[in-house]
GROMACS .gro file of C-alpha atoms in nm:
model
  186
    1SER     CA    1   1.600  -4.557   4.136
    2HIS     CA    2   1.241  -4.539   4.224
    3SER     CA    3   0.970  -4.763   4.104
    4TRP     CA    4   0.627  -4.623   4.129
    5GLU     CA    5   0.462  -4.971   4.082
    6ALA     CA    6   0.659  -5.131   4.363
    7MET     CA    7   0.580  -4.849   4.599
    8VAL     CA    8   0.207  -4.868   4.510
    9THR     CA    9   0.213  -5.226   4.570
   10LYS     CA   10   0.377  -5.189   4.910
   11VAL     CA   11   0.163  -4.904   5.017
   12ASN     CA   12  -0.149  -5.091   4.933
   13ASN     CA   13  -0.053  -5.412   5.110
   14TYR     CA   14   0.040  -5.198   5.415
   15ILE     CA   15  -0.317  -5.026   5.402
   16LYS     CA   16  -0.485  -5.383   5.359
   17SER     CA   17  -0.301  -5.511   5.662
   18LEU     CA   18  -0.404  -5.211   5.860
   19GLN     CA   19  -0.774  -5.263   5.761
   20TRP     CA   20  -0.762  -5.636   5.820
   21GLY     CA   21  -0.598  -5.582   6.177
   22ALA     CA   22  -0.870  -5.331   6.260
   23LYS     CA   23  -1.157  -5.553   6.156
   24THR     CA   24  -0.995  -5.853   6.328
   25GLU     CA   25  -0.981  -5.645   6.645
   26LEU     CA   26  -1.351  -5.536   6.616
   27ARG     CA   27  -1.465  -5.902   6.554
   28ALA     CA   28  -1.264  -6.017   6.870
   29LYS     CA   29  -1.463  -5.788   7.065
   30ASN     CA   30  -1.798  -5.887   6.909
   31ILE     CA   31  -1.826  -5.538   6.749
   32LYS     CA   32  -2.016  -5.534   6.421
   33TYR     CA   33  -1.877  -5.306   6.147
   34PHE     CA   34  -2.077  -5.178   5.863
   35ASN     CA   35  -1.942  -4.980   5.558
   36SER     CA   36  -2.271  -4.818   5.487
   37PHE     CA   37  -2.473  -4.510   5.485
   38ALA     CA   38  -2.692  -4.511   5.788
   39THR     CA   39  -3.007  -4.325   5.868
   40PHE     CA   40  -3.164  -4.350   6.215
   41ALA     CA   41  -3.503  -4.525   6.220
   42ASP     CA   42  -3.539  -4.493   6.589
   43PRO     CA   43  -3.293  -4.447   6.893
   44HIS     CA   44  -3.172  -4.820   6.852
   45THR     CA   45  -3.219  -4.889   6.498
   46VAL     CA   46  -3.041  -4.775   6.181
   47ASP     CA   47  -3.137  -4.842   5.809
   48LEU     CA   48  -2.817  -4.910   5.610
   49LYS     CA   49  -2.735  -4.879   5.252
   50ASP     CA   50  -2.405  -5.025   5.106
   51LYS     CA   51  -2.232  -4.903   4.779
   52LYS     CA   52  -2.410  -5.168   4.596
   53GLY     CA   53  -2.754  -5.026   4.690
   54THR     CA   54  -2.820  -5.334   4.938
   55THR     CA   55  -3.024  -5.225   5.236
   56GLU     CA   56  -3.069  -5.362   5.596
   57LYS     CA   57  -3.149  -5.282   5.944
   58ALA     CA   58  -2.921  -5.304   6.252
   59THR     CA   59  -3.044  -5.274   6.595
   60PHE     CA   60  -2.815  -5.208   6.892
   61LYS     CA   61  -2.780  -5.095   7.261
   62TYR     CA   62  -2.499  -4.873   7.178
   63CYS     CA   63  -2.383  -4.709   6.854
   64LEU     CA   64  -2.048  -4.565   6.744
   65ILE     CA   65  -2.073  -4.339   6.451
   66ALA     CA   66  -1.739  -4.319   6.263
   67CYS     CA   67  -1.799  -4.063   5.983
   68GLY     CA   68  -1.569  -4.110   5.701
   69GLY     CA   69  -1.512  -3.864   5.426
   70ARG     CA   70  -1.424  -3.830   5.078
   71PRO     CA   71  -1.236  -3.528   4.931
   72SER     CA   72  -1.458  -3.302   4.713
   73MET     CA   73  -1.388  -3.296   4.342
   74GLY     CA   74  -1.581  -2.958   4.327
   75ASP     CA   75  -1.841  -2.886   4.087
   76TYR     CA   76  -1.610  -2.816   3.802
   77PRO     CA   77  -1.724  -2.955   3.453
   78GLY     CA   78  -1.513  -3.265   3.381
   79ALA     CA   79  -1.366  -3.302   3.741
   80ASN     CA   80  -1.526  -3.625   3.820
   81GLU     CA   81  -1.419  -3.776   3.477
   82CYS     CA   82  -1.060  -3.628   3.469
   83CYS     CA   83  -0.941  -3.582   3.807
   84ILE     CA   84  -0.833  -3.811   4.111
   85SER     CA   85  -0.845  -3.741   4.480
   86SER     CA   86  -0.575  -3.770   4.751
   87ASP     CA   87  -0.728  -4.095   4.838
   88ASP     CA   88  -0.692  -4.219   4.494
   89ILE     CA   89  -0.316  -4.151   4.421
   90PHE     CA   90  -0.173  -4.469   4.564
   91TRP     CA   91  -0.415  -4.682   4.362
   92GLN     CA   92  -0.272  -4.553   4.031
   93LYS     CA   93  -0.100  -4.822   3.845
   94LYS     CA   94   0.120  -4.589   3.650
   95ALA     CA   95   0.337  -4.311   3.782
   96PRO     CA   96   0.151  -3.978   3.787
   97GLY     CA   97   0.388  -3.780   3.553
   98LYS     CA   98   0.331  -3.415   3.513
   99THR     CA   99   0.087  -3.336   3.802
  100LEU     CA  100  -0.143  -3.035   3.897
  101VAL     CA  101  -0.257  -3.033   4.246
  102ILE     CA  102  -0.566  -2.819   4.287
  103GLY     CA  103  -0.583  -2.660   4.644
  104ALA     CA  104  -0.357  -2.575   4.916
  105SER     CA  105  -0.468  -2.768   5.221
  106TYR     CA  106  -0.215  -2.975   5.407
  107ILE     CA  107  -0.313  -3.287   5.221
  108ALA     CA  108  -0.273  -3.114   4.884
  109LEU     CA  109   0.074  -2.982   4.987
  110GLU     CA  110   0.176  -3.314   5.130
  111CYS     CA  111   0.084  -3.491   4.801
  112ALA     CA  112   0.275  -3.211   4.604
  113GLY     CA  113   0.576  -3.237   4.818
  114PHE     CA  114   0.612  -3.631   4.783
  115LEU     CA  115   0.544  -3.632   4.433
  116ALA     CA  116   0.804  -3.347   4.357
  117GLY     CA  117   1.033  -3.552   4.583
  118PHE     CA  118   1.010  -3.833   4.357
  119GLY     CA  119   1.110  -3.617   4.084
  120PHE     CA  120   0.774  -3.545   3.908
  121ASP     CA  121   0.673  -3.202   3.759
  122VAL     CA  122   0.440  -3.060   4.009
  123THR     CA  123   0.222  -2.745   4.011
  124VAL     CA  124  -0.001  -2.640   4.291
  125MET     CA  125  -0.303  -2.423   4.200
  126VAL     CA  126  -0.382  -2.197   4.481
  127ARG     CA  127  -0.710  -1.988   4.508
  128SER     CA  128  -0.584  -1.763   4.763
  129ILE     CA  129  -0.342  -1.858   5.043
  130LEU     CA  130  -0.157  -2.172   5.144
  131LEU     CA  131  -0.279  -2.370   5.440
  132ARG     CA  132  -0.589  -2.153   5.525
  133GLY     CA  133  -0.646  -2.148   5.919
  134PHE     CA  134  -0.279  -2.210   5.991
  135ASP     CA  135  -0.021  -1.959   6.090
  136GLN     CA  136   0.050  -1.766   5.779
  137ASP     CA  137   0.422  -1.706   5.849
  138VAL     CA  138   0.475  -2.085   5.885
  139ALA     CA  139   0.249  -2.153   5.561
  140ASN     CA  140   0.454  -1.897   5.371
  141MET     CA  141   0.805  -2.063   5.492
  142ILE     CA  142   0.646  -2.397   5.383
  143GLY     CA  143   0.551  -2.254   5.039
  144ALA     CA  144   0.891  -2.108   5.002
  145TYR     CA  145   1.070  -2.443   5.078
  146MET     CA  146   0.845  -2.642   4.845
  147GLU     CA  147   0.926  -2.391   4.562
  148LYS     CA  148   1.302  -2.407   4.649
  149HIS     CA  149   1.253  -2.787   4.617
  150GLY     CA  150   1.085  -2.779   4.264
  151VAL     CA  151   0.714  -2.743   4.325
  152LYS     CA  152   0.563  -2.455   4.140
  153PHE     CA  153   0.257  -2.243   4.240
  154ALA     CA  154  -0.010  -2.099   4.031
  155ARG     CA  155  -0.164  -1.841   4.266
  156GLY     CA  156  -0.495  -1.660   4.263
  157MET     CA  157  -0.673  -1.887   4.040
  158VAL     CA  158  -0.926  -2.169   4.024
  159PRO     CA  159  -0.997  -2.415   3.746
  160SER     CA  160  -1.329  -2.362   3.551
  161LYS     CA  161  -1.318  -2.702   3.353
  162PHE     CA  162  -1.142  -3.022   3.272
  163GLU     CA  163  -1.124  -3.206   2.937
  164ARG     CA  164  -0.972  -3.536   2.850
  165THR     CA  165  -0.738  -3.544   2.551
  166ALA     CA  166  -0.712  -3.802   2.283
  167THR     CA  167  -0.378  -3.907   2.453
  168GLY     CA  168  -0.548  -3.959   2.801
  169GLN     CA  169  -0.407  -3.651   2.948
  170VAL     CA  170  -0.625  -3.376   3.124
  171LYS     CA  171  -0.661  -3.028   2.976
  172VAL     CA  172  -0.721  -2.781   3.246
  173PHE     CA  173  -0.891  -2.430   3.198
  174VAL     CA  174  -0.895  -2.125   3.407
  175LYS     CA  175  -1.167  -1.870   3.319
  176ASP     CA  176  -1.250  -2.091   3.034
  177ALA     CA  177  -0.888  -2.035   2.874
  178GLU     CA  178  -0.654  -2.324   2.847
  179PHE     CA  179  -0.424  -2.326   3.149
  180GLY     CA  180  -0.215  -2.652   3.074
  181VAL     CA  181  -0.215  -3.008   3.005
  182TYR     CA  182  -0.117  -3.265   3.282
  183ASP     CA  183  -0.104  -3.639   3.311
  184THR     CA  184  -0.259  -3.628   3.650
  185VAL     CA  185  -0.486  -3.376   3.810
  186LEU     CA  186  -0.519  -3.433   4.187
   0.00000   0.00000   0.00000
């Protein structure tokens, strides 16, 4: 039997060990790492601001900019309050339950696939096509395979808003009409 809590603990420990290893290697090579938003002040200086709002300057001979990103939650009303991103799924203490995945990128489909593989009720909301920019014959085969293995697809739609219910679930609306209620919206 599968334990979501045990899996999350193992995944988080593995991610932390990778991060620790990377930071250790950087320190061993006298490379300073800043987890901050940077703005160039001049060709050899950056102004840094961390997530707490603390600012500092860093000067350098050489600078490597490693741009990380976060998934966009969209500008849908309630999205930031009611939805989580693919980055957040493994930090959830409880199993996701009935899940709606918004989007049809490879990360969205990957998440939908592994959640369905664990036996969760999963629906993918698709605006237009699966895997935009990829070979559509292959994308359609992937979609058919996923449907055969329990993933549902709601095609030709986008959410219009999200609302938290009294029980903590998420009510999803399409064109301002209720589409469904989910335990997790990704």
